[in-house]
Amino acid sequence: MAITYHAGRRIQGLSTDVNTTFEDDFSTDKWTYQGSLNYYASSGMVWNGVTNGTNTNSAVQITTASTSWVLRQKLTVNTFSSNPSSGSVRTAFGISSLNQTSDGEVNQDFLGLILVAQPSGGSSRVFQIAHADAGKATSGDTFASLTLTATTYYVEMIRNNSAGTFTVNLFSDAGYSTPVTNGSKSADISGQTITGLQYLSVKSETVGSPNGTLNGTLNDVEFYDGVIVANSGKPANVQAGSRFEETDTRKMYQYIYD
């Protein structure tokens, strides 16, 4: 049964209905690329952390996000290295106010996850949470006690306007049910004005002139606008005060997010 809309702000659907604003399994190429190091492939988007100052980014435009949403994506890390005597290699994944022509060093509004291979004895590989308010997309807060490895991560990002938070959760399975140990971090963004988010993005930056690599693939991207629980069956972009009725369970939900 499809989700249906009725008078009096009544919305009906099944508990199993899924309402995504945007989804991409990379069966076709929907993204735009700056430079040649990020590109479409059968395995998904191939992304590269660039080390020579070249602007290498990717983006796809969606409807401007509301103040509560969920972004999920399958992120595979293949190789990474950094010259211990030079700078770090960084790549950010998330949603930005600017498209692919602006890299991670340009001031922008951005929420997302950053992968970092940095020169701490040549062995420091970390995750960071990005919450830029007219700042760099590739600068954020480091996850405690979590080291980047060459594997596949299932990344869930949640902006919760009611709580004033942005959260990144890492999982090891496609069902987003098995959390990665120490793979969750939240940021208080209640005091920030992060607006105009309309480009799902991959943005790279190099600090200094490192001799290193950071690359992998991106696939199975899902964006749910107007909700804080993915696959909840609740509709997106509806008026506050709307009521969602699950016709199979008879449960009712009141839409309260801005």
mmCIF file with all atom_site columns, N, CA and C in Angstrom, residues 127-191:
data_model
loop_
_atom_site.group_PDB
_atom_site.id
_atom_site.type_symbol
_atom_site.label_atom_id
_atom_site.label_alt_id
_atom_site.label_comp_id
_atom_site.label_asym_id
_atom_site.label_entity_id
_atom_site.label_seq_id
_atom_site.pdbx_PDB_ins_code
_atom_site.Cartn_x
_atom_site.Cartn_y
_atom_site.Cartn_z
_atom_site.occupancy
_atom_site.B_iso_or_equiv
_atom_site.pdbx_formal_charge
_atom_site.auth_seq_id
_atom_site.auth_comp_id
_atom_site.auth_asym_id
_atom_site.auth_atom_id
_atom_site.pdbx_PDB_model_num
ATOM 1   N N  . PHE A 1 127 ? 38.509 8.625  12.594 1.00 0.00 ? 127 PHE A N  1
ATOM 2   C CA . PHE A 1 127 ? 37.226 9.131  12.123 1.00 0.00 ? 127 PHE A CA 1
ATOM 3   C C  . PHE A 1 127 ? 36.947 10.453 12.833 1.00 0.00 ? 127 PHE A C  1
ATOM 4   N N  . GLN A 1 128 ? 36.301 11.367 12.135 1.00 0.00 ? 128 GLN A N  1
ATOM 5   C CA . GLN A 1 128 ? 35.870 12.615 12.748 1.00 0.00 ? 128 GLN A CA 1
ATOM 6   C C  . GLN A 1 128 ? 34.425 12.909 12.352 1.00 0.00 ? 128 GLN A C  1
ATOM 7   N N  . ILE A 1 129 ? 33.702 13.625 13.225 1.00 0.00 ? 129 ILE A N  1
ATOM 8   C CA . ILE A 1 129 ? 32.365 14.101 12.917 1.00 0.00 ? 129 ILE A CA 1
ATOM 9   C C  . ILE A 1 129 ? 32.475 15.561 12.503 1.00 0.00 ? 129 ILE A C  1
ATOM 10  N N  . ALA A 1 130 ? 31.866 15.901 11.375 1.00 0.00 ? 130 ALA A N  1
ATOM 11  C CA . ALA A 1 130 ? 31.953 17.259 10.839 1.00 0.00 ? 130 ALA A CA 1
ATOM 12  C C  . ALA A 1 130 ? 30.635 17.993 11.070 1.00 0.00 ? 130 ALA A C  1
ATOM 13  N N  . HIS A 1 131 ? 30.721 19.204 11.601 1.00 0.00 ? 131 HIS A N  1
ATOM 14  C CA . HIS A 1 131 ? 29.537 20.064 11.748 1.00 0.00 ? 131 HIS A CA 1
ATOM 15  C C  . HIS A 1 131 ? 29.965 21.504 11.496 1.00 0.00 ? 131 HIS A C  1
ATOM 16  N N  . ALA A 1 132 ? 30.118 21.823 10.222 1.00 0.00 ? 132 ALA A N  1
ATOM 17  C CA . ALA A 1 132 ? 30.659 23.119 9.816  1.00 0.00 ? 132 ALA A CA 1
ATOM 18  C C  . ALA A 1 132 ? 29.550 24.140 9.612  1.00 0.00 ? 132 ALA A C  1
ATOM 19  N N  . ASP A 1 133 ? 29.672 25.268 10.302 1.00 0.00 ? 133 ASP A N  1
ATOM 20  C CA . ASP A 1 133 ? 28.785 26.411 10.136 1.00 0.00 ? 133 ASP A CA 1
ATOM 21  C C  . ASP A 1 133 ? 29.618 27.511 9.489  1.00 0.00 ? 133 ASP A C  1
ATOM 22  N N  . ALA A 1 134 ? 29.548 27.588 8.149  1.00 0.00 ? 134 ALA A N  1
ATOM 23  C CA . ALA A 1 134 ? 30.426 28.471 7.382  1.00 0.00 ? 134 ALA A CA 1
ATOM 24  C C  . ALA A 1 134 ? 31.890 28.164 7.712  1.00 0.00 ? 134 ALA A C  1
ATOM 25  N N  . GLY A 1 135 ? 32.226 26.871 7.671  1.00 0.00 ? 135 GLY A N  1
ATOM 26  C CA . GLY A 1 135 ? 33.576 26.415 7.978  1.00 0.00 ? 135 GLY A CA 1
ATOM 27  C C  . GLY A 1 135 ? 33.998 25.308 7.032  1.00 0.00 ? 135 GLY A C  1
ATOM 28  N N  . LYS A 1 136 ? 35.125 24.654 7.344  1.00 0.00 ? 136 LYS A N  1
ATOM 29  C CA . LYS A 1 136 ? 35.662 23.591 6.502  1.00 0.00 ? 136 LYS A CA 1
ATOM 30  C C  . LYS A 1 136 ? 34.896 22.287 6.704  1.00 0.00 ? 136 LYS A C  1
ATOM 31  N N  . ALA A 1 137 ? 34.540 21.651 5.605  1.00 0.00 ? 137 ALA A N  1
ATOM 32  C CA . ALA A 1 137 ? 33.867 20.353 5.678  1.00 0.00 ? 137 ALA A CA 1
ATOM 33  C C  . ALA A 1 137 ? 34.796 19.262 6.184  1.00 0.00 ? 137 ALA A C  1
ATOM 34  N N  . THR A 1 138 ? 36.102 19.450 6.011  1.00 0.00 ? 138 THR A N  1
ATOM 35  C CA . THR A 1 138 ? 37.069 18.413 6.365  1.00 0.00 ? 138 THR A CA 1
ATOM 36  C C  . THR A 1 138 ? 37.763 18.699 7.696  1.00 0.00 ? 138 THR A C  1
ATOM 37  N N  . SER A 1 139 ? 37.088 19.420 8.579  1.00 0.00 ? 139 SER A N  1
ATOM 38  C CA . SER A 1 139 ? 37.606 19.671 9.928  1.00 0.00 ? 139 SER A CA 1
ATOM 39  C C  . SER A 1 139 ? 36.523 19.316 10.928 1.00 0.00 ? 139 SER A C  1
ATOM 40  N N  . GLY A 1 140 ? 36.853 18.425 11.891 1.00 0.00 ? 140 GLY A N  1
ATOM 41  C CA . GLY A 1 140 ? 35.826 17.987 12.828 1.00 0.00 ? 140 GLY A CA 1
ATOM 42  C C  . GLY A 1 140 ? 36.390 17.465 14.130 1.00 0.00 ? 140 GLY A C  1
ATOM 43  N N  . ASP A 1 141 ? 35.540 16.764 14.891 1.00 0.00 ? 141 ASP A N  1
ATOM 44  C CA . ASP A 1 141 ? 35.879 16.228 16.207 1.00 0.00 ? 141 ASP A CA 1
ATOM 45  C C  . ASP A 1 141 ? 36.145 14.735 16.088 1.00 0.00 ? 141 ASP A C  1
ATOM 46  N N  . THR A 1 142 ? 37.249 14.272 16.661 1.00 0.00 ? 142 THR A N  1
ATOM 47  C CA . THR A 1 142 ? 37.693 12.888 16.505 1.00 0.00 ? 142 THR A CA 1
ATOM 48  C C  . THR A 1 142 ? 36.905 11.919 17.371 1.00 0.00 ? 142 THR A C  1
ATOM 49  N N  . PHE A 1 143 ? 36.542 10.774 16.787 1.00 0.00 ? 143 PHE A N  1
ATOM 50  C CA . PHE A 1 143 ? 35.950 9.671  17.554 1.00 0.00 ? 143 PHE A CA 1
ATOM 51  C C  . PHE A 1 143 ? 37.009 9.152  18.525 1.00 0.00 ? 143 PHE A C  1
ATOM 52  N N  . ALA A 1 144 ? 36.627 8.912  19.745 1.00 0.00 ? 144 ALA A N  1
ATOM 53  C CA . ALA A 1 144 ? 37.566 8.364  20.724 1.00 0.00 ? 144 ALA A CA 1
ATOM 54  C C  . ALA A 1 144 ? 37.722 6.856  20.515 1.00 0.00 ? 144 ALA A C  1
ATOM 55  N N  . SER A 1 145 ? 38.968 6.384  20.618 1.00 0.00 ? 145 SER A N  1
ATOM 56  C CA . SER A 1 145 ? 39.269 4.939  20.645 1.00 0.00 ? 145 SER A CA 1
ATOM 57  C C  . SER A 1 145 ? 38.736 4.186  19.439 1.00 0.00 ? 145 SER A C  1
ATOM 58  N N  . LEU A 1 146 ? 38.794 4.795  18.254 1.00 0.00 ? 146 LEU A N  1
ATOM 59  C CA . LEU A 1 146 ? 38.362 4.117  17.044 1.00 0.00 ? 146 LEU A CA 1
ATOM 60  C C  . LEU A 1 146 ? 39.374 4.389  15.937 1.00 0.00 ? 146 LEU A C  1
ATOM 61  N N  . THR A 1 147 ? 39.909 3.314  15.362 1.00 0.00 ? 147 THR A N  1
ATOM 62  C CA . THR A 1 147 ? 40.931 3.430  14.331 1.00 0.00 ? 147 THR A CA 1
ATOM 63  C C  . THR A 1 147 ? 40.370 3.003  12.984 1.00 0.00 ? 147 THR A C  1
ATOM 64  N N  . LEU A 1 148 ? 40.642 3.782  11.960 1.00 0.00 ? 148 LEU A N  1
ATOM 65  C CA . LEU A 1 148 ? 40.219 3.476  10.602 1.00 0.00 ? 148 LEU A CA 1
ATOM 66  C C  . LEU A 1 148 ? 40.920 2.221  10.098 1.00 0.00 ? 148 LEU A C  1
ATOM 67  N N  . THR A 1 149 ? 40.148 1.320  9.520  1.00 0.00 ? 149 THR A N  1
ATOM 68  C CA . THR A 1 149 ? 40.712 0.114  8.922  1.00 0.00 ? 149 THR A CA 1
ATOM 69  C C  . THR A 1 149 ? 40.163 -0.053 7.507  1.00 0.00 ? 149 THR A C  1
ATOM 70  N N  . ALA A 1 150 ? 40.832 -0.891 6.732  1.00 0.00 ? 150 ALA A N  1
ATOM 71  C CA . ALA A 1 150 ? 40.398 -1.159 5.360  1.00 0.00 ? 150 ALA A CA 1
ATOM 72  C C  . ALA A 1 150 ? 39.280 -2.192 5.396  1.00 0.00 ? 150 ALA A C  1
ATOM 73  N N  . THR A 1 151 ? 38.051 -1.726 5.389  1.00 0.00 ? 151 THR A N  1
ATOM 74  C CA . THR A 1 151 ? 36.885 -2.593 5.470  1.00 0.00 ? 151 THR A CA 1
ATOM 75  C C  . THR A 1 151 ? 35.667 -1.818 4.997  1.00 0.00 ? 151 THR A C  1
ATOM 76  N N  . THR A 1 152 ? 34.482 -2.413 5.117  1.00 0.00 ? 152 THR A N  1
ATOM 77  C CA . THR A 1 152 ? 33.238 -1.742 4.746  1.00 0.00 ? 152 THR A CA 1
ATOM 78  C C  . THR A 1 152 ? 32.495 -1.293 5.995  1.00 0.00 ? 152 THR A C  1
ATOM 79  N N  . TYR A 1 153 ? 32.113 -0.036 5.998  1.00 0.00 ? 153 TYR A N  1
ATOM 80  C CA . TYR A 1 153 ? 31.321 0.533  7.089  1.00 0.00 ? 153 TYR A CA 1
ATOM 81  C C  . TYR A 1 153 ? 29.955 0.939  6.539  1.00 0.00 ? 153 TYR A C  1
ATOM 82  N N  . TYR A 1 154 ? 28.931 0.736  7.343  1.00 0.00 ? 154 TYR A N  1
ATOM 83  C CA . TYR A 1 154 ? 27.597 1.223  7.021  1.00 0.00 ? 154 TYR A CA 1
ATOM 84  C C  . TYR A 1 154 ? 27.349 2.425  7.911  1.00 0.00 ? 154 TYR A C  1
ATOM 85  N N  . VAL A 1 155 ? 27.289 3.594  7.282  1.00 0.00 ? 155 VAL A N  1
ATOM 86  C CA . VAL A 1 155 ? 27.305 4.865  8.003  1.00 0.00 ? 155 VAL A CA 1
ATOM 87  C C  . VAL A 1 155 ? 25.897 5.445  8.084  1.00 0.00 ? 155 VAL A C  1
ATOM 88  N N  . GLU A 1 156 ? 25.488 5.792  9.287  1.00 0.00 ? 156 GLU A N  1
ATOM 89  C CA . GLU A 1 156 ? 24.197 6.441  9.503  1.00 0.00 ? 156 GLU A CA 1
ATOM 90  C C  . GLU A 1 156 ? 24.437 7.803  10.145 1.00 0.00 ? 156 GLU A C  1
ATOM 91  N N  . MET A 1 157 ? 23.892 8.848  9.534  1.00 0.00 ? 157 MET A N  1
ATOM 92  C CA . MET A 1 157 ? 23.996 10.202 10.066 1.00 0.00 ? 157 MET A CA 1
ATOM 93  C C  . MET A 1 157 ? 22.589 10.712 10.381 1.00 0.00 ? 157 MET A C  1
ATOM 94  N N  . ILE A 1 158 ? 22.420 11.323 11.541 1.00 0.00 ? 158 ILE A N  1
ATOM 95  C CA . ILE A 1 158 ? 21.098 11.776 11.977 1.00 0.00 ? 158 ILE A CA 1
ATOM 96  C C  . ILE A 1 158 ? 21.180 13.213 12.459 1.00 0.00 ? 158 ILE A C  1
ATOM 97  N N  . ARG A 1 159 ? 20.415 14.082 11.826 1.00 0.00 ? 159 ARG A N  1
ATOM 98  C CA . ARG A 1 159 ? 20.225 15.434 12.366 1.00 0.00 ? 159 ARG A CA 1
ATOM 99  C C  . ARG A 1 159 ? 18.872 15.468 13.077 1.00 0.00 ? 159 ARG A C  1
ATOM 100 N N  . ASN A 1 160 ? 18.907 15.786 14.363 1.00 0.00 ? 160 ASN A N  1
ATOM 101 C CA . ASN A 1 160 ? 17.701 15.804 15.196 1.00 0.00 ? 160 ASN A CA 1
ATOM 102 C C  . ASN A 1 160 ? 17.474 17.231 15.673 1.00 0.00 ? 160 ASN A C  1
ATOM 103 N N  . ASN A 1 161 ? 16.575 17.929 15.010 1.00 0.00 ? 161 ASN A N  1
ATOM 104 C CA . ASN A 1 161 ? 16.344 19.332 15.346 1.00 0.00 ? 161 ASN A CA 1
ATOM 105 C C  . ASN A 1 161 ? 15.784 19.499 16.747 1.00 0.00 ? 161 ASN A C  1
ATOM 106 N N  . SER A 1 162 ? 14.917 18.585 17.163 1.00 0.00 ? 162 SER A N  1
ATOM 107 C CA . SER A 1 162 ? 14.306 18.687 18.483 1.00 0.00 ? 162 SER A CA 1
ATOM 108 C C  . SER A 1 162 ? 15.354 18.621 19.593 1.00 0.00 ? 162 SER A C  1
ATOM 109 N N  . ALA A 1 163 ? 16.347 17.749 19.432 1.00 0.00 ? 163 ALA A N  1
ATOM 110 C CA . ALA A 1 163 ? 17.406 17.598 20.437 1.00 0.00 ? 163 ALA A CA 1
ATOM 111 C C  . ALA A 1 163 ? 18.581 18.540 20.190 1.00 0.00 ? 163 ALA A C  1
ATOM 112 N N  . GLY A 1 164 ? 18.624 19.167 19.018 1.00 0.00 ? 164 GLY A N  1
ATOM 113 C CA . GLY A 1 164 ? 19.747 20.048 18.688 1.00 0.00 ? 164 GLY A CA 1
ATOM 114 C C  . GLY A 1 164 ? 21.046 19.309 18.503 1.00 0.00 ? 164 GLY A C  1
ATOM 115 N N  . THR A 1 165 ? 20.981 18.093 17.933 1.00 0.00 ? 165 THR A N  1
ATOM 116 C CA . THR A 1 165 ? 22.178 17.256 17.813 1.00 0.00 ? 165 THR A CA 1
ATOM 117 C C  . THR A 1 165 ? 22.374 16.757 16.390 1.00 0.00 ? 165 THR A C  1
ATOM 118 N N  . PHE A 1 166 ? 23.621 16.423 16.092 1.00 0.00 ? 166 PHE A N  1
ATOM 119 C CA . PHE A 1 166 ? 23.984 15.689 14.885 1.00 0.00 ? 166 PHE A CA 1
ATOM 120 C C  . PHE A 1 166 ? 24.792 14.488 15.325 1.00 0.00 ? 166 PHE A C  1
ATOM 121 N N  . THR A 1 167 ? 24.418 13.296 14.850 1.00 0.00 ? 167 THR A N  1
ATOM 122 C CA . THR A 1 167 ? 25.032 12.047 15.299 1.00 0.00 ? 167 THR A CA 1
ATOM 123 C C  . THR A 1 167 ? 25.478 11.221 14.107 1.00 0.00 ? 167 THR A C  1
ATOM 124 N N  . VAL A 1 168 ? 26.651 10.599 14.232 1.00 0.00 ? 168 VAL A N  1
ATOM 125 C CA . VAL A 1 168 ? 27.136 9.645  13.240 1.00 0.00 ? 168 VAL A CA 1
ATOM 126 C C  . VAL A 1 168 ? 27.283 8.285  13.916 1.00 0.00 ? 168 VAL A C  1
ATOM 127 N N  . ASN A 1 169 ? 26.650 7.267  13.348 1.00 0.00 ? 169 ASN A N  1
ATOM 128 C CA . ASN A 1 169 ? 26.739 5.900  13.842 1.00 0.00 ? 169 ASN A CA 1
ATOM 129 C C  . ASN A 1 169 ? 27.339 5.000  12.770 1.00 0.00 ? 169 ASN A C  1
ATOM 130 N N  . LEU A 1 170 ? 28.279 4.147  13.159 1.00 0.00 ? 170 LEU A N  1
ATOM 131 C CA . LEU A 1 170 ? 28.887 3.197  12.242 1.00 0.00 ? 170 LEU A CA 1
ATOM 132 C C  . LEU A 1 170 ? 28.422 1.784  12.575 1.00 0.00 ? 170 LEU A C  1
ATOM 133 N N  . PHE A 1 171 ? 28.067 1.037  11.521 1.00 0.00 ? 171 PHE A N  1
ATOM 134 C CA . PHE A 1 171 ? 27.622 -0.346 11.684 1.00 0.00 ? 171 PHE A CA 1
ATOM 135 C C  . PHE A 1 171 ? 28.458 -1.248 10.778 1.00 0.00 ? 171 PHE A C  1
ATOM 136 N N  . SER A 1 172 ? 28.454 -2.535 11.096 1.00 0.00 ? 172 SER A N  1
ATOM 137 C CA . SER A 1 172 ? 29.230 -3.486 10.301 1.00 0.00 ? 172 SER A CA 1
ATOM 138 C C  . SER A 1 172 ? 28.371 -4.302 9.354  1.00 0.00 ? 172 SER A C  1
ATOM 139 N N  . ASP A 1 173 ? 27.051 -4.058 9.347  1.00 0.00 ? 173 ASP A N  1
ATOM 140 C CA . ASP A 1 173 ? 26.152 -4.857 8.518  1.00 0.00 ? 173 ASP A CA 1
ATOM 141 C C  . ASP A 1 173 ? 25.173 -3.967 7.769  1.00 0.00 ? 173 ASP A C  1
ATOM 142 N N  . ALA A 1 174 ? 24.667 -4.496 6.652  1.00 0.00 ? 174 ALA A N  1
ATOM 143 C CA . ALA A 1 174 ? 23.763 -3.740 5.790  1.00 0.00 ? 174 ALA A CA 1
ATOM 144 C C  . ALA A 1 174 ? 22.414 -3.477 6.436  1.00 0.00 ? 174 ALA A C  1
ATOM 145 N N  . GLY A 1 175 ? 22.081 -4.220 7.485  1.00 0.00 ? 175 GLY A N  1
ATOM 146 C CA . GLY A 1 175 ? 20.832 -3.996 8.197  1.00 0.00 ? 175 GLY A CA 1
ATOM 147 C C  . GLY A 1 175 ? 20.922 -2.914 9.250  1.00 0.00 ? 175 GLY A C  1
ATOM 148 N N  . TYR A 1 176 ? 22.102 -2.332 9.396  1.00 0.00 ? 176 TYR A N  1
ATOM 149 C CA . TYR A 1 176 ? 22.342 -1.282 10.394 1.00 0.00 ? 176 TYR A CA 1
ATOM 150 C C  . TYR A 1 176 ? 21.884 -1.729 11.793 1.00 0.00 ? 176 TYR A C  1
ATOM 151 N N  . SER A 1 177 ? 22.269 -2.961 12.132 1.00 0.00 ? 177 SER A N  1
ATOM 152 C CA . SER A 1 177 ? 21.862 -3.512 13.424 1.00 0.00 ? 177 SER A CA 1
ATOM 153 C C  . SER A 1 177 ? 23.039 -3.892 14.316 1.00 0.00 ? 177 SER A C  1
ATOM 154 N N  . THR A 1 178 ? 24.252 -3.967 13.761 1.00 0.00 ? 178 THR A N  1
ATOM 155 C CA . THR A 1 178 ? 25.430 -4.345 14.539 1.00 0.00 ? 178 THR A CA 1
ATOM 156 C C  . THR A 1 178 ? 26.390 -3.167 14.620 1.00 0.00 ? 178 THR A C  1
ATOM 157 N N  . PRO A 1 179 ? 26.374 -2.424 15.732 1.00 0.00 ? 179 PRO A N  1
ATOM 158 C CA . PRO A 1 179 ? 27.223 -1.239 15.839 1.00 0.00 ? 179 PRO A CA 1
ATOM 159 C C  . PRO A 1 179 ? 28.705 -1.594 15.861 1.00 0.00 ? 179 PRO A C  1
ATOM 160 N N  . VAL A 1 180 ? 29.516 -0.738 15.259 1.00 0.00 ? 180 VAL A N  1
ATOM 161 C CA . VAL A 1 180 ? 30.967 -0.840 15.380 1.00 0.00 ? 180 VAL A CA 1
ATOM 162 C C  . VAL A 1 180 ? 31.355 -0.341 16.774 1.00 0.00 ? 180 VAL A C  1
ATOM 163 N N  . THR A 1 181 ? 32.206 -1.072 17.466 1.00 0.00 ? 181 THR A N  1
ATOM 164 C CA . THR A 1 181 ? 32.639 -0.670 18.804 1.00 0.00 ? 181 THR A CA 1
ATOM 165 C C  . THR A 1 181 ? 33.264 0.721  18.774 1.00 0.00 ? 181 THR A C  1
ATOM 166 N N  . ASN A 1 182 ? 32.780 1.596  19.656 1.00 0.00 ? 182 ASN A N  1
ATOM 167 C CA . ASN A 1 182 ? 33.222 2.997  19.727 1.00 0.00 ? 182 ASN A CA 1
ATOM 168 C C  . ASN A 1 182 ? 32.907 3.775  18.453 1.00 0.00 ? 182 ASN A C  1
ATOM 169 N N  . GLY A 1 183 ? 31.986 3.264  17.652 1.00 0.00 ? 183 GLY A N  1
ATOM 170 C CA . GLY A 1 183 ? 31.684 3.865  16.367 1.00 0.00 ? 183 GLY A CA 1
ATOM 171 C C  . GLY A 1 183 ? 30.473 4.778  16.369 1.00 0.00 ? 183 GLY A C  1
ATOM 172 N N  . SER A 1 184 ? 30.292 5.545  17.414 1.00 0.00 ? 184 SER A N  1
ATOM 173 C CA . SER A 1 184 ? 29.190 6.504  17.479 1.00 0.00 ? 184 SER A CA 1
ATOM 174 C C  . SER A 1 184 ? 29.676 7.787  18.127 1.00 0.00 ? 184 SER A C  1
ATOM 175 N N  . LYS A 1 185 ? 29.303 8.918  17.533 1.00 0.00 ? 185 LYS A N  1
ATOM 176 C CA . LYS A 1 185 ? 29.674 10.204 18.111 1.00 0.00 ? 185 LYS A CA 1
ATOM 177 C C  . LYS A 1 185 ? 28.614 11.243 17.779 1.00 0.00 ? 185 LYS A C  1
ATOM 178 N N  . SER A 1 186 ? 28.287 12.097 18.764 1.00 0.00 ? 186 SER A N  1
ATOM 179 C CA . SER A 1 186 ? 27.299 13.154 18.583 1.00 0.00 ? 186 SER A CA 1
ATOM 180 C C  . SER A 1 186 ? 27.927 14.514 18.815 1.00 0.00 ? 186 SER A C  1
ATOM 181 N N  . ALA A 1 187 ? 27.348 15.521 18.187 1.00 0.00 ? 187 ALA A N  1
ATOM 182 C CA . ALA A 1 187 ? 27.783 16.905 18.365 1.00 0.00 ? 187 ALA A CA 1
ATOM 183 C C  . ALA A 1 187 ? 26.571 17.764 18.686 1.00 0.00 ? 187 ALA A C  1
ATOM 184 N N  . ASP A 1 188 ? 26.742 18.681 19.619 1.00 0.00 ? 188 ASP A N  1
ATOM 185 C CA . ASP A 1 188 ? 25.694 19.648 19.940 1.00 0.00 ? 188 ASP A CA 1
ATOM 186 C C  . ASP A 1 188 ? 25.763 20.768 18.902 1.00 0.00 ? 188 ASP A C  1
ATOM 187 N N  . ILE A 1 189 ? 24.736 20.880 18.048 1.00 0.00 ? 189 ILE A N  1
ATOM 188 C CA . ILE A 1 189 ? 24.733 21.919 17.012 1.00 0.00 ? 189 ILE A CA 1
ATOM 189 C C  . ILE A 1 189 ? 23.615 22.933 17.250 1.00 0.00 ? 189 ILE A C  1
ATOM 190 N N  . SER A 1 190 ? 23.082 22.937 18.473 1.00 0.00 ? 190 SER A N  1
ATOM 191 C CA . SER A 1 190 ? 21.954 23.828 18.772 1.00 0.00 ? 190 SER A CA 1
ATOM 192 C C  . SER A 1 190 ? 22.340 25.299 18.646 1.00 0.00 ? 190 SER A C  1
ATOM 193 N N  . GLY A 1 191 ? 23.617 25.619 18.840 1.00 0.00 ? 191 GLY A N  1
ATOM 194 C CA . GLY A 1 191 ? 24.065 26.997 18.744 1.00 0.00 ? 191 GLY A CA 1
ATOM 195 C C  . GLY A 1 191 ? 24.574 27.374 17.369 1.00 0.00 ? 191 GLY A C  1
#
